[in-house]
Coordinates of C-alpha atoms in Angstrom, one line a residue:
Chain J
M1 CA 30.4 1.2 -11.3
A2 CA 33.7 0.0 -10.5
N3 CA 35.2 2.8 -12.1
S4 CA 33.0 5.3 -10.5
T5 CA 34.7 8.7 -9.8
K6 CA 31.8 10.0 -7.8
K7 CA 32.5 10.7 -4.0
K8 CA 30.9 8.1 -1.9
P9 CA 28.6 9.8 0.8
Y10 CA 30.3 8.1 3.9
L11 CA 29.9 11.1 6.1
R12 CA 26.3 11.9 5.4
M13 CA 25.3 8.2 5.6
T14 CA 27.1 8.0 9.2
A15 CA 25.3 11.1 10.4
L16 CA 21.9 10.2 9.2
G17 CA 22.3 6.6 10.2
I18 CA 23.0 7.7 13.8
L19 CA 20.3 10.3 13.8
S20 CA 17.9 7.6 12.6
L21 CA 18.9 4.9 15.2
V22 CA 18.6 7.6 17.8
S23 CA 15.0 8.4 16.6
Y24 CA 14.1 4.8 16.5
Y25 CA 15.4 4.3 20.1
M26 CA 13.3 7.3 21.2
L27 CA 10.3 5.8 19.5
L28 CA 10.6 2.5 21.0
T29 CA 11.6 3.8 24.6
N30 CA 8.7 6.2 24.7
Q31 CA 5.9 3.8 23.1
N32 CA 3.2 4.6 25.7
L33 CA 3.7 8.5 25.5
V34 CA 3.8 8.2 21.5
T35 CA 0.8 6.3 21.1
E36 CA -1.2 8.3 23.7
Y37 CA -0.7 11.6 21.7
F38 CA -0.7 10.0 18.0
I39 CA -4.1 8.7 18.2
K40 CA -5.9 11.8 19.6
G41 CA -7.1 12.9 16.1
G42 CA -8.0 16.6 15.5
I43 CA -4.8 18.8 15.4
Y44 CA -2.7 15.9 16.7
A45 CA -3.4 14.1 13.3
A46 CA -0.4 16.0 12.2
L47 CA 1.9 14.2 14.5
P48 CA 1.8 10.8 12.4
I49 CA 1.8 12.6 9.1
I50 CA 5.1 14.8 10.1
T51 CA 6.8 11.9 11.9
A52 CA 6.3 9.5 8.9
L53 CA 7.7 12.4 6.5
Y54 CA 10.6 13.0 9.1
F55 CA 11.5 9.3 9.0
S56 CA 11.3 9.1 5.1
F57 CA 13.7 11.9 4.8
V58 CA 16.1 11.0 7.4
H59 CA 16.0 7.1 7.1
G60 CA 15.3 7.4 3.4
T61 CA 18.4 9.4 2.6
F62 CA 20.6 7.1 5.0
A63 CA 19.1 4.0 3.0
S64 CA 20.1 5.7 -0.4
D65 CA 23.7 6.5 0.5
L66 CA 23.9 2.9 2.2
L67 CA 22.8 1.3 -1.1
S68 CA 25.2 3.4 -3.1
I69 CA 28.1 2.7 -0.7
M70 CA 27.5 -1.0 -1.1
G71 CA 27.9 -0.3 -4.9
L72 CA 24.1 -0.8 -5.7
S73 CA 23.1 2.1 -8.0
A74 CA 21.0 2.5 -11.0
K75 CA 22.4 1.2 -14.3
G76 CA 24.5 4.0 -16.0
S77 CA 24.2 6.4 -12.9
S78 CA 27.7 5.9 -11.8
H79 CA 29.0 7.4 -14.9
Chain T
M1 CA 3.2 21.5 -19.2
K2 CA 3.2 23.8 -16.2
K3 CA -0.4 25.0 -17.0
W4 CA -1.3 21.1 -17.2
I5 CA 0.0 20.6 -13.7
V6 CA -1.4 23.7 -12.0
S7 CA -4.9 22.9 -13.5
I8 CA -4.7 19.2 -12.4
L9 CA -3.6 20.2 -8.9
A10 CA -6.4 22.6 -8.7
V11 CA -8.7 19.5 -9.4
I12 CA -7.0 17.5 -7.0
F13 CA -7.6 20.1 -4.2
V14 CA -11.3 20.6 -5.2
M15 CA -11.9 16.7 -5.3
M16 CA -10.3 16.7 -1.8
A17 CA -12.7 19.0 -0.5
L18 CA -15.7 17.3 -2.0
A19 CA -14.7 13.6 -1.5
P20 CA -12.5 13.1 1.5
A21 CA -13.2 9.5 1.6
A22 CA -12.2 8.9 -1.8
F23 CA -8.4 8.7 -1.4
A24 CA -8.4 6.2 1.4
E25 CA -9.9 3.4 -0.8
S26 CA -11.9 2.5 2.2
A27 CA -13.0 5.0 4.8
P28 CA -12.4 4.8 8.5
P29 CA -15.0 3.0 10.3
S30 CA -17.6 5.4 12.0
N31 CA -18.9 2.9 14.5
A32 CA -15.7 2.3 16.2
K33 CA -14.4 3.9 19.3
K34 CA -11.1 4.4 21.4
G35 CA -10.9 4.1 24.9
D36 CA -10.6 1.9 28.1
F37 CA -13.0 -0.1 30.0
T38 CA -13.1 1.1 33.6
S39 CA -15.6 -1.8 35.3
V40 CA -17.2 -4.8 34.1
D41 CA -20.6 -6.4 35.5
P42 CA -20.7 -10.1 34.6
A43 CA -24.5 -10.1 36.2
T44 CA -25.9 -7.7 33.8
H45 CA -23.4 -8.6 30.8
T46 CA -22.4 -4.9 30.8
A47 CA -19.2 -2.8 31.1
V48 CA -18.4 0.9 31.6
F49 CA -16.3 2.4 28.8
Q50 CA -14.6 5.6 29.0
P51 CA -14.1 7.0 25.1
V52 CA -10.8 9.0 24.9
D53 CA -12.6 11.6 22.9
S54 CA -15.0 12.3 25.8
D55 CA -15.4 12.9 29.7
Q56 CA -18.6 10.9 29.8
P57 CA -18.3 7.3 30.5
I58 CA -20.9 5.1 28.5
T59 CA -22.3 1.9 29.7
L60 CA -22.1 -0.8 27.0
K61 CA -24.0 -4.1 26.8
L62 CA -21.6 -6.9 25.9
A63 CA -22.7 -8.9 22.6
D64 CA -23.2 -12.5 23.5
S65 CA -20.0 -13.4 21.6
I66 CA -17.9 -11.4 24.1
K67 CA -17.3 -13.2 27.6
A68 CA -17.3 -10.7 30.5
E69 CA -14.1 -12.2 32.0
D70 CA -12.4 -11.6 28.6
V71 CA -12.6 -7.8 29.0
Q72 CA -9.4 -6.2 29.9
L73 CA -9.6 -3.1 32.3
N74 CA -7.6 -0.1 31.9
D75 CA -6.1 -1.2 28.4
R76 CA -6.5 1.0 25.4
V77 CA -9.0 -0.9 23.2
L78 CA -11.1 -0.1 20.0
V79 CA -14.8 -1.1 20.1
S80 CA -17.0 -1.7 17.5
M81 CA -20.5 -0.6 18.5
S82 CA -24.0 -1.1 17.3
D83 CA -27.4 0.3 18.4
V84 CA -29.5 -2.6 19.1
N85 CA -33.3 -1.5 20.1
G86 CA -31.9 1.9 21.2
E87 CA -29.3 0.2 23.6
Q88 CA -25.6 0.6 22.7
V89 CA -24.0 -2.8 22.1
A90 CA -20.1 -3.6 21.9
S91 CA -19.9 -6.0 19.2
E92 CA -16.4 -6.4 19.0
I93 CA -13.4 -5.3 21.3
S94 CA -9.9 -5.4 20.3
T95 CA -6.6 -4.3 22.0
M96 CA -5.5 -1.3 20.0
F97 CA -1.7 -1.6 20.3
I98 CA 0.2 -5.0 20.1
G99 CA 2.9 -5.7 22.3
L100 CA 6.1 -5.3 20.4
T101 CA 8.0 -8.3 21.2
L102 CA 11.1 -9.2 19.2
D103 CA 9.4 -11.9 17.0
K104 CA 7.0 -9.2 16.1
L105 CA 9.4 -6.7 15.4
I106 CA 11.3 -9.0 13.2
A107 CA 8.2 -10.0 11.3
L108 CA 7.3 -6.3 10.6
L109 CA 11.0 -5.6 9.5
L110 CA 10.8 -8.6 7.2
V111 CA 7.4 -8.0 5.4
G112 CA 8.5 -4.2 5.1
L113 CA 11.6 -5.2 3.3
V114 CA 9.9 -7.3 0.7
G115 CA 6.8 -5.2 0.4
G116 CA 9.1 -2.2 -0.4
L117 CA 11.1 -4.1 -2.9
L118 CA 7.9 -5.1 -4.6
S119 CA 6.6 -1.5 -4.6
G120 CA 9.6 -0.1 -6.0
F121 CA 9.8 -2.6 -8.7
I122 CA 6.1 -3.0 -9.8
G123 CA 4.7 0.2 -8.4
S124 CA 2.4 -1.7 -5.9
G125 CA 2.7 -4.3 -3.2
G126 CA 2.2 -3.9 0.4
A127 CA -1.2 -3.4 1.5
F128 CA -2.5 -6.8 0.4
V129 CA 0.1 -8.5 2.7
L130 CA 1.0 -6.0 5.1
T131 CA -2.5 -5.3 6.3
P132 CA -3.2 -9.1 6.9
S133 CA 0.4 -9.3 8.4
M134 CA -0.4 -6.9 10.9
M135 CA -3.8 -8.4 11.7
A136 CA -2.2 -11.7 11.9
L137 CA 0.3 -10.0 14.7
G138 CA -2.8 -9.0 16.7
A139 CA -3.6 -5.4 15.4
P140 CA -7.3 -4.7 14.9
G141 CA -8.3 -4.3 11.1
A142 CA -8.8 -0.6 11.3
V143 CA -5.6 0.0 12.9
A144 CA -3.7 -2.3 10.3
V145 CA -5.3 -0.5 7.5
A146 CA -4.3 2.9 9.0
S147 CA -0.9 2.1 9.8
N148 CA -0.2 0.5 6.3
M149 CA -1.7 3.7 4.7
C150 CA 0.7 6.0 6.7
H151 CA 3.7 3.9 5.7
K152 CA 2.6 3.9 2.0
F153 CA 2.8 7.6 1.1
P154 CA 6.4 8.2 2.3
K155 CA 7.5 4.9 0.6
A156 CA 5.6 5.8 -2.5
M157 CA 7.0 9.4 -2.3
V158 CA 10.7 7.9 -1.9
G159 CA 10.0 5.5 -4.9
T160 CA 8.6 8.3 -7.0
Y161 CA 11.6 10.4 -6.6
K162 CA 14.0 7.6 -7.5
R163 CA 12.3 6.4 -10.5
F164 CA 11.7 10.0 -11.6
K165 CA 15.5 10.5 -11.5
Y166 CA 15.7 7.4 -13.7
G167 CA 13.2 9.1 -16.2
Q168 CA 10.6 6.7 -15.9
V169 CA 7.7 8.6 -14.3
D170 CA 5.1 10.2 -16.6
V171 CA 3.7 13.1 -14.2
K172 CA 0.9 14.2 -16.3
L173 CA -0.4 10.6 -16.8
G174 CA -0.1 10.0 -13.1
L175 CA -2.0 13.1 -12.2
V176 CA -4.8 12.5 -14.8
M177 CA -5.2 8.8 -13.7
G178 CA -5.1 9.8 -10.2
V179 CA -7.7 12.7 -10.3
S180 CA -10.1 10.6 -12.5
S181 CA -9.9 7.4 -10.3
I182 CA -10.8 9.5 -7.4
V183 CA -14.3 10.0 -8.9
G184 CA -14.4 6.1 -9.5
V185 CA -13.1 5.4 -5.8
E186 CA -16.1 7.6 -4.7
L187 CA -18.5 5.7 -6.5
G188 CA -17.1 2.3 -5.4
I189 CA -17.2 3.0 -2.0
R190 CA -20.9 4.0 -2.4
V191 CA -21.3 0.5 -3.9
Q192 CA -19.4 -1.2 -1.2
E193 CA -21.8 0.5 1.6
K194 CA -24.9 -0.5 -0.3
I195 CA -23.6 -4.0 -0.4
L196 CA -22.6 -3.9 3.2
D197 CA -26.1 -2.7 4.1
T198 CA -27.8 -5.3 2.0
W199 CA -25.7 -8.5 2.8
G200 CA -23.9 -7.6 5.9
S201 CA -20.3 -8.0 6.6
T202 CA -19.8 -11.6 5.6
G203 CA -21.8 -11.0 2.2
S204 CA -19.5 -8.0 1.6
D205 CA -16.2 -10.1 2.2
L206 CA -17.6 -12.6 -0.1
Y207 CA -18.5 -10.0 -2.8
V208 CA -15.1 -8.5 -2.4
S209 CA -13.3 -11.9 -2.6
F210 CA -15.3 -12.9 -5.6
V211 CA -14.4 -9.7 -7.6
F212 CA -10.7 -9.9 -6.3
V213 CA -10.2 -13.3 -7.6
I214 CA -11.9 -12.9 -10.8
I215 CA -10.1 -9.6 -11.6
L216 CA -6.7 -10.9 -10.5
V217 CA -6.8 -14.3 -12.3
V218 CA -8.1 -12.6 -15.7
V219 CA -5.5 -9.6 -15.5
G220 CA -2.7 -11.7 -14.0
A221 CA -3.1 -14.3 -16.8
I222 CA -3.1 -11.8 -19.6
I223 CA 0.1 -10.2 -18.2
L224 CA 1.7 -13.7 -17.6
R225 CA 0.8 -14.6 -21.2
D226 CA 2.3 -11.3 -22.4
A227 CA 5.3 -11.5 -20.1
L228 CA 6.1 -15.2 -21.5
T229 CA 5.6 -14.3 -25.2
G230 CA 7.2 -10.8 -24.7
S231 CA 10.5 -12.5 -23.4
K232 CA 10.7 -14.6 -26.5
T233 CA 9.9 -11.9 -29.2
V234 CA 12.9 -9.9 -30.5
N235 CA 10.7 -6.6 -30.5
A236 CA 8.9 -6.6 -27.1
D237 CA 7.7 -3.3 -27.3
V238 CA 4.9 -3.9 -29.4
M239 CA 2.0 -1.7 -28.6
P240 CA -1.2 -3.8 -27.3
K241 CA -4.1 -4.0 -29.7
L242 CA -6.4 -2.6 -27.3
A243 CA -4.1 0.6 -26.6
L244 CA -3.7 0.9 -30.4
A245 CA -7.6 1.2 -30.8
M246 CA -7.8 3.7 -28.1
Q247 CA -5.3 5.9 -29.7
K248 CA -7.4 5.7 -32.9
I249 CA -10.1 7.7 -31.1
K250 CA -9.3 11.2 -31.9
I251 CA -12.1 13.3 -29.9
P252 CA -10.7 16.5 -28.6
P253 CA -9.3 17.4 -26.2
M254 CA -6.2 15.4 -27.0
M255 CA -3.5 14.6 -24.3
N256 CA 0.0 14.1 -25.1
F257 CA 1.9 12.0 -22.5
K258 CA 5.4 12.4 -23.4
K259 CA 7.1 9.9 -21.1
A260 CA 4.6 7.2 -21.7
G261 CA 5.0 8.0 -25.6
V262 CA 1.2 8.1 -26.2
V263 CA -1.3 10.8 -27.3
L264 CA -4.9 9.9 -26.1
S265 CA -8.2 11.6 -26.0
A266 CA -9.5 12.9 -22.8
W267 CA -12.5 11.0 -23.5
V268 CA -10.5 7.7 -23.2
T269 CA -8.2 8.5 -20.4
V270 CA -10.6 9.8 -17.8
P271 CA -13.0 6.7 -18.2
I272 CA -9.9 4.4 -17.8
G273 CA -9.0 6.4 -14.4
F274 CA -12.7 6.2 -13.4
A275 CA -12.8 2.4 -14.0
T276 CA -9.3 1.9 -12.3
G277 CA -10.9 4.0 -9.2
L278 CA -14.3 2.0 -9.2
L279 CA -12.4 -1.5 -9.2
A280 CA -9.8 -0.3 -6.8
A281 CA -12.4 0.7 -4.4
T282 CA -13.7 -2.7 -4.3
I283 CA -10.7 -4.9 -4.3
A284 CA -8.5 -2.2 -2.3
V285 CA -5.4 -2.7 -4.2
G286 CA -5.2 0.1 -6.8
G287 CA -2.0 -1.0 -8.5
F288 CA -3.2 -4.2 -9.6
I289 CA -5.8 -2.4 -11.8
G290 CA -3.8 0.9 -12.4
V291 CA -0.5 -0.7 -13.9
P292 CA -2.3 -3.1 -16.3
G293 CA -4.6 -0.4 -17.2
M294 CA -1.7 1.9 -18.1
I295 CA 0.1 -0.8 -19.9
Y296 CA -2.7 -2.4 -22.0
V297 CA -5.3 0.3 -22.4
V298 CA -3.1 3.7 -22.4
G299 CA -0.4 1.9 -24.2
A300 CA 2.5 2.7 -21.7
S301 CA 5.6 0.4 -21.1
A302 CA 5.4 -1.6 -17.9
M303 CA 8.5 0.4 -16.8
V304 CA 6.7 3.8 -17.1
A305 CA 3.3 2.3 -15.8
S306 CA 4.9 0.8 -12.5
A307 CA 6.9 4.1 -12.1
T308 CA 3.7 6.1 -12.4
E309 CA 1.7 4.0 -10.2
L310 CA 4.0 5.1 -7.4
L311 CA 3.0 8.7 -7.9
I312 CA -0.7 7.7 -7.8
A313 CA 0.1 5.8 -4.7
F314 CA 1.6 8.9 -3.1
V315 CA -1.2 11.1 -3.9
M316 CA -3.8 8.8 -2.8
G317 CA -1.9 7.4 0.2
M318 CA -1.1 10.9 1.5
W319 CA -4.9 11.8 1.7
G320 CA -5.8 8.6 2.9
S321 CA -3.4 8.9 5.9
V322 CA -4.7 12.2 6.7
E323 CA -8.2 10.9 7.1
W324 CA -7.0 7.9 9.0
A325 CA -4.8 10.1 11.4
L326 CA -7.8 12.4 11.9
A327 CA -9.7 9.2 13.2
G328 CA -6.6 8.6 15.4
L329 CA -6.3 4.9 14.2
I330 CA -2.5 5.2 13.0
D331 CA -0.1 2.8 15.1
I332 CA 2.8 4.9 14.3
R333 CA 5.2 2.2 15.7
M334 CA 4.0 -0.4 13.3
T335 CA 4.2 2.2 10.5
L336 CA 7.9 3.3 11.3
L337 CA 9.0 -0.3 11.9
I338 CA 7.8 -1.2 8.4
L339 CA 9.2 2.1 7.0
A340 CA 12.8 1.1 8.4
T341 CA 13.2 -1.5 6.0
S342 CA 10.7 -0.8 3.1
L343 CA 12.4 2.6 2.5
I344 CA 15.6 0.4 1.6
G345 CA 13.4 -2.1 -0.3
V346 CA 11.7 0.7 -2.4
Q347 CA 15.0 2.1 -3.5
L348 CA 16.5 -1.3 -4.2
G349 CA 13.4 -2.3 -6.3
A350 CA 13.6 1.0 -8.0
L351 CA 17.1 0.8 -9.2
G352 CA 16.4 -2.9 -9.9
T353 CA 14.2 -1.7 -12.7
T354 CA 17.1 -0.3 -14.6
Y355 CA 18.9 -3.6 -15.1
V356 CA 15.8 -5.5 -16.3
K357 CA 13.6 -5.9 -19.3
D358 CA 9.9 -4.8 -19.3
H359 CA 8.7 -8.6 -19.4
T360 CA 10.5 -9.1 -16.2
I361 CA 8.4 -6.6 -14.4
K362 CA 5.3 -8.0 -15.9
L363 CA 6.4 -11.6 -14.9
V364 CA 6.7 -10.5 -11.3
M365 CA 3.3 -8.5 -11.4
A366 CA 1.6 -11.7 -12.8
S367 CA 3.0 -14.1 -10.5
V368 CA 2.2 -11.9 -7.3
M369 CA -1.4 -11.4 -8.6
L370 CA -2.1 -15.0 -9.3
I371 CA -0.7 -16.3 -6.0
V372 CA -2.5 -13.6 -4.2
A373 CA -5.7 -14.5 -6.0
V374 CA -5.2 -18.1 -4.7
S375 CA -4.7 -16.8 -1.2
R376 CA -8.1 -14.9 -1.2
G377 CA -9.8 -17.9 -3.2
V378 CA -9.2 -20.3 -0.5
K379 CA -11.0 -18.2 1.9
V380 CA -14.3 -18.1 -0.1
P381 CA -15.6 -21.5 1.5
V382 CA -15.1 -19.7 4.9
Y383 CA -17.3 -16.8 3.9
L384 CA -19.8 -19.1 2.3
S385 CA -20.0 -21.3 5.7
K386 CA -20.6 -18.0 7.6
L387 CA -23.5 -17.1 5.5
G388 CA -24.8 -20.5 5.9
A389 CA -24.4 -21.6 2.2
I390 CA -22.2 -24.5 2.9
D391 CA -21.2 -26.4 6.2
I392 CA -17.5 -26.5 7.3
N393 CA -16.2 -27.2 10.6
T394 CA -14.0 -24.6 12.7
G395 CA -10.8 -26.8 12.1
T396 CA -11.3 -26.6 8.3
A397 CA -11.9 -22.9 8.4
D398 CA -8.7 -22.5 10.7
I399 CA -6.7 -24.5 8.1
L400 CA -7.9 -22.4 5.2
N401 CA -7.3 -19.0 6.8
A402 CA -3.7 -20.2 7.8
L403 CA -3.3 -21.5 4.1
S404 CA -4.6 -18.1 2.9
F405 CA -2.0 -16.3 5.1
W406 CA 1.0 -18.5 4.3
T407 CA 0.1 -18.2 0.6
L408 CA 0.6 -14.6 0.8
I409 CA 4.0 -15.0 2.5
A410 CA 4.8 -17.4 -0.6
A411 CA 3.8 -14.5 -2.9
L412 CA 6.1 -12.1 -1.4
A413 CA 9.0 -14.6 -1.1
A414 CA 8.3 -15.8 -4.8
A415 CA 8.5 -12.0 -6.0
G416 CA 11.5 -11.3 -3.9
F417 CA 13.4 -14.3 -5.4
I418 CA 12.3 -13.3 -8.9
I419 CA 13.4 -9.6 -8.4
A420 CA 16.7 -10.4 -6.5
S421 CA 17.9 -12.8 -9.2
A422 CA 16.7 -10.7 -12.1
M423 CA 18.7 -7.8 -10.5
I424 CA 21.9 -10.0 -9.9
K425 CA 21.8 -11.0 -13.4
G426 CA 21.3 -7.7 -14.7
I427 CA 24.2 -6.0 -12.5
A428 CA 26.5 -9.0 -13.5
R429 CA 25.5 -8.1 -17.3
A430 CA 26.2 -4.4 -16.8
K431 CA 29.6 -5.1 -15.5
V432 CA 30.5 -7.3 -18.4
E433 CA 29.3 -4.8 -20.7
E434 CA 31.2 -2.0 -19.0
K435 CA 34.4 -4.0 -19.0
E436 CA 33.9 -4.9 -22.7
A437 CA 33.4 -0.9 -23.3
A438 CA 36.6 -0.2 -21.5
I439 CA 38.4 -2.7 -23.5
A440 CA 37.1 -1.5 -26.9
E441 CA 37.9 2.2 -25.8
G442 CA 41.5 1.2 -25.0
A443 CA 41.9 -0.7 -28.3

């Protein structure tokens, strides 16, 4: 791990981290609007599914980069 | 392989059309309505309710257990309705969206982190603690189940991707188990409904708890015994006897599960999946049956079984979420707050498996199952007293409920501790090995 030659994804982590933070900020500052539309059912059922997928890609990739920058990667993967 | 995946995916889609409720492990309640109360009349003990999906307000009779002054006006609520002598009665009213205060926010982030860690490590973990946690924070049961389901599929997706990259997921086994367990889940839900109709909700809770405790204690004890003996034996990868017996059944068609390293008859694999689904529908935690089933009956390693379970969780969680989203019961704020930390936890847990041996995964799984069994077991007297079989006072019931909840938290903490310490030891050992290898190369 220490002798890893792989470039660490600092830029991507920062960009996705900011995007994730802004997304969470928007969610928490618009709670009434969000909860109003997300429980309508029918075609609106796509909203929670798409939002969960969006957060899992943005925040999930950010988390992955964060762990690798912290030096936490799978055994043997850094070689 | 490609032909297999295409045909199994086709079966999944057919099953989706035939049995929409199956994937959810439990279906959204049909008697719950969302809306607001616009006025209350204490004299007649009725209230006017405006459902969100209709323009027509309904006058509801309030059940005796509900006080007229407790009905909040113009607040989004979830109302459980029942038909009593042709009159619609509101039997339970709960505020749909909890106020997100800082303490609740932190609680959701914390349980999300450990739930994710557990999920990434043993393939399941979350539902059994996240749902009661959300309910303890004030969310109605149906909203807690829905919000957990919607967080489960993206978490399982990220976990599956990571563990697939580490070469631990048997895609074919996951799909065969997933599809055959759907049939079992479908039958399991029917059994549940029959029990609910016959014994009522307390009787059903008692039955579920009874099956839950028995399964978790028996299976948990088998895994614990195996984990403890496995850690002492030099060759820990001995195939379980039951799995060996299953592999001797050679009735075609035979299925070759490459990653799991076993060749099994479809006549064995499909019933295992079916039984898994049947039990999962009862206890609502599929992984506690699926992972041991794959280890002891199919013959996969704990590593492959726990990774493959994540794929099953993704498939089942995805459709379950669609169903709960259609019912409009997901509190996306809770879902996303749990995801914020569980997406970190699941990846940490997944990479953690690359540093530990099979028996550590089994040890964590057994510990969690046994502590969770205790947590549910202490609630049995509460259900029995509700049925009138025994007599306990409200104070004792409150203590037992609190004990049950805190035991769950203890289960999470214990699992988190075992995983963290095993990972730290594993990483330190890997560093030493790397250094030794570098020195050997230099010499």
